Amino acid sequence: NSAKKGDLIYVPSSVYLYNKDEFGSTKEYIMLDEPVTLLVVEVDEKTYEVLHNEQNWFVEKREVYGVTS
């Protein structure tokens, strides 16, 4: 999976989105009830930062799929 900033990714249901504190530890998380398509706002080595419900979250790259048009 090699999405870039500005791409859309498909995130299946039951995947966790999480936020990090200033030390990089998880400070809050949610589990998706249904699949969603999210906008990638930043790319790290193992995660995507995505926009969900007007808030930025992190998701593991191995949990998501690219969206083809």
JSON list of C-alpha atoms in Angstrom, two decimals:
[
{"chain": "A", "resi": 1, "resn": "ASN", "atom": "CA", "xyz": [0.00, 0.00, 0.00]},
{"chain": "A", "resi": 2, "resn": "SER", "atom": "CA", "xyz": [1.62, 3.23, -1.09]},
{"chain": "A", "resi": 3, "resn": "ALA", "atom": "CA", "xyz": [-0.89, 6.05, -0.74]},
{"chain": "A", "resi": 4, "resn": "LYS", "atom": "CA", "xyz": [0.43, 9.60, -0.82]},
{"chain": "A", "resi": 5, "resn": "LYS", "atom": "CA", "xyz": [-0.66, 12.79, 0.92]},
{"chain": "A", "resi": 6, "resn": "GLY", "atom": "CA", "xyz": [-3.99, 13.82, -0.64]},
{"chain": "A", "resi": 7, "resn": "ASP", "atom": "CA", "xyz": [-4.99, 10.27, -1.64]},
{"chain": "A", "resi": 8, "resn": "LEU", "atom": "CA", "xyz": [-8.09, 8.47, -0.43]},
{"chain": "A", "resi": 9, "resn": "ILE", "atom": "CA", "xyz": [-7.77, 5.15, 1.39]},
{"chain": "A", "resi": 10, "resn": "TYR", "atom": "CA", "xyz": [-10.39, 2.54, 2.25]},
{"chain": "A", "resi": 11, "resn": "VAL", "atom": "CA", "xyz": [-10.48, 1.57, 5.92]},
{"chain": "A", "resi": 12, "resn": "PRO", "atom": "CA", "xyz": [-12.54, -1.54, 6.75]},
{"chain": "A", "resi": 13, "resn": "SER", "atom": "CA", "xyz": [-14.82, -1.79, 9.78]},
{"chain": "A", "resi": 14, "resn": "SER", "atom": "CA", "xyz": [-13.29, -2.91, 13.11]},
{"chain": "A", "resi": 15, "resn": "VAL", "atom": "CA", "xyz": [-10.02, -1.06, 12.36]},
{"chain": "A", "resi": 16, "resn": "TYR", "atom": "CA", "xyz": [-8.65, 1.18, 15.10]},
{"chain": "A", "resi": 17, "resn": "LEU", "atom": "CA", "xyz": [-7.85, 4.86, 14.55]},
{"chain": "A", "resi": 18, "resn": "TYR", "atom": "CA", "xyz": [-5.72, 6.45, 17.26]},
{"chain": "A", "resi": 19, "resn": "ASN", "atom": "CA", "xyz": [-4.12, 9.67, 18.43]},
{"chain": "A", "resi": 20, "resn": "LYS", "atom": "CA", "xyz": [-0.68, 10.09, 19.95]},
{"chain": "A", "resi": 21, "resn": "ASP", "atom": "CA", "xyz": [0.57, 12.29, 22.77]},
{"chain": "A", "resi": 22, "resn": "GLU", "atom": "CA", "xyz": [3.74, 14.38, 22.52]},
{"chain": "A", "resi": 23, "resn": "PHE", "atom": "CA", "xyz": [5.84, 11.30, 23.39]},
{"chain": "A", "resi": 24, "resn": "GLY", "atom": "CA", "xyz": [4.35, 9.15, 20.61]},
{"chain": "A", "resi": 25, "resn": "SER", "atom": "CA", "xyz": [2.22, 7.00, 22.92]},
{"chain": "A", "resi": 26, "resn": "THR", "atom": "CA", "xyz": [-1.42, 6.29, 22.12]},
{"chain": "A", "resi": 27, "resn": "LYS", "atom": "CA", "xyz": [-3.63, 8.70, 24.05]},
{"chain": "A", "resi": 28, "resn": "GLU", "atom": "CA", "xyz": [-7.05, 7.86, 22.57]},
{"chain": "A", "resi": 29, "resn": "TYR", "atom": "CA", "xyz": [-8.50, 5.51, 20.00]},
{"chain": "A", "resi": 30, "resn": "ILE", "atom": "CA", "xyz": [-11.73, 4.54, 18.29]},
{"chain": "A", "resi": 31, "resn": "MET", "atom": "CA", "xyz": [-12.80, 1.39, 16.47]},
{"chain": "A", "resi": 32, "resn": "LEU", "atom": "CA", "xyz": [-14.71, 1.96, 13.25]},
{"chain": "A", "resi": 33, "resn": "ASP", "atom": "CA", "xyz": [-18.26, 0.55, 13.22]},
{"chain": "A", "resi": 34, "resn": "GLU", "atom": "CA", "xyz": [-18.43, 0.58, 9.43]},
{"chain": "A", "resi": 35, "resn": "PRO", "atom": "CA", "xyz": [-16.00, 0.87, 6.52]},
{"chain": "A", "resi": 36, "resn": "VAL", "atom": "CA", "xyz": [-14.99, 4.39, 5.51]},
{"chain": "A", "resi": 37, "resn": "THR", "atom": "CA", "xyz": [-12.96, 6.17, 2.85]},
{"chain": "A", "resi": 38, "resn": "LEU", "atom": "CA", "xyz": [-10.57, 8.69, 4.41]},
{"chain": "A", "resi": 39, "resn": "LEU", "atom": "CA", "xyz": [-8.23, 11.41, 3.17]},
{"chain": "A", "resi": 40, "resn": "VAL", "atom": "CA", "xyz": [-4.51, 10.93, 3.83]},
{"chain": "A", "resi": 41, "resn": "VAL", "atom": "CA", "xyz": [-3.03, 14.13, 5.32]},
{"chain": "A", "resi": 42, "resn": "GLU", "atom": "CA", "xyz": [0.42, 12.76, 6.21]},
{"chain": "A", "resi": 43, "resn": "VAL", "atom": "CA", "xyz": [2.45, 9.61, 5.58]},
{"chain": "A", "resi": 44, "resn": "ASP", "atom": "CA", "xyz": [4.86, 7.96, 8.04]},
{"chain": "A", "resi": 45, "resn": "GLU", "atom": "CA", "xyz": [6.85, 4.75, 7.75]},
{"chain": "A", "resi": 46, "resn": "LYS", "atom": "CA", "xyz": [4.13, 2.49, 9.21]},
{"chain": "A", "resi": 47, "resn": "THR", "atom": "CA", "xyz": [1.08, 4.76, 9.50]},
{"chain": "A", "resi": 48, "resn": "TYR", "atom": "CA", "xyz": [-1.12, 7.18, 7.64]},
{"chain": "A", "resi": 49, "resn": "GLU", "atom": "CA", "xyz": [-2.46, 10.30, 9.30]},
{"chain": "A", "resi": 50, "resn": "VAL", "atom": "CA", "xyz": [-6.06, 10.63, 8.11]},
{"chain": "A", "resi": 51, "resn": "LEU", "atom": "CA", "xyz": [-8.98, 13.03, 8.51]},
{"chain": "A", "resi": 52, "resn": "HIS", "atom": "CA", "xyz": [-12.04, 11.48, 10.19]},
{"chain": "A", "resi": 53, "resn": "ASN", "atom": "CA", "xyz": [-14.97, 13.50, 11.61]},
{"chain": "A", "resi": 54, "resn": "GLU", "atom": "CA", "xyz": [-13.01, 16.77, 11.35]},
{"chain": "A", "resi": 55, "resn": "GLN", "atom": "CA", "xyz": [-10.15, 15.36, 13.45]},
{"chain": "A", "resi": 56, "resn": "ASN", "atom": "CA", "xyz": [-6.77, 13.90, 12.54]},
{"chain": "A", "resi": 57, "resn": "TRP", "atom": "CA", "xyz": [-6.12, 10.25, 13.43]},
{"chain": "A", "resi": 58, "resn": "PHE", "atom": "CA", "xyz": [-3.45, 7.65, 12.73]},
{"chain": "A", "resi": 59, "resn": "VAL", "atom": "CA", "xyz": [-4.11, 4.27, 11.12]},
{"chain": "A", "resi": 60, "resn": "GLU", "atom": "CA", "xyz": [-1.70, 1.41, 10.47]},
{"chain": "A", "resi": 61, "resn": "LYS", "atom": "CA", "xyz": [-0.80, 1.07, 6.78]},
{"chain": "A", "resi": 62, "resn": "ARG", "atom": "CA", "xyz": [-1.23, -2.71, 6.94]},
{"chain": "A", "resi": 63, "resn": "GLU", "atom": "CA", "xyz": [-4.92, -2.26, 7.91]},
{"chain": "A", "resi": 64, "resn": "VAL", "atom": "CA", "xyz": [-6.03, -0.21, 4.88]},
{"chain": "A", "resi": 65, "resn": "TYR", "atom": "CA", "xyz": [-6.43, -0.43, 1.10]},
{"chain": "A", "resi": 66, "resn": "GLY", "atom": "CA", "xyz": [-5.86, 2.07, -1.68]},
{"chain": "A", "resi": 67, "resn": "VAL", "atom": "CA", "xyz": [-8.85, 3.48, -3.53]},
{"chain": "A", "resi": 68, "resn": "THR", "atom": "CA", "xyz": [-8.85, 3.14, -7.31]},
{"chain": "A", "resi": 69, "resn": "SER", "atom": "CA", "xyz": [-11.01, 5.30, -9.51]}
]
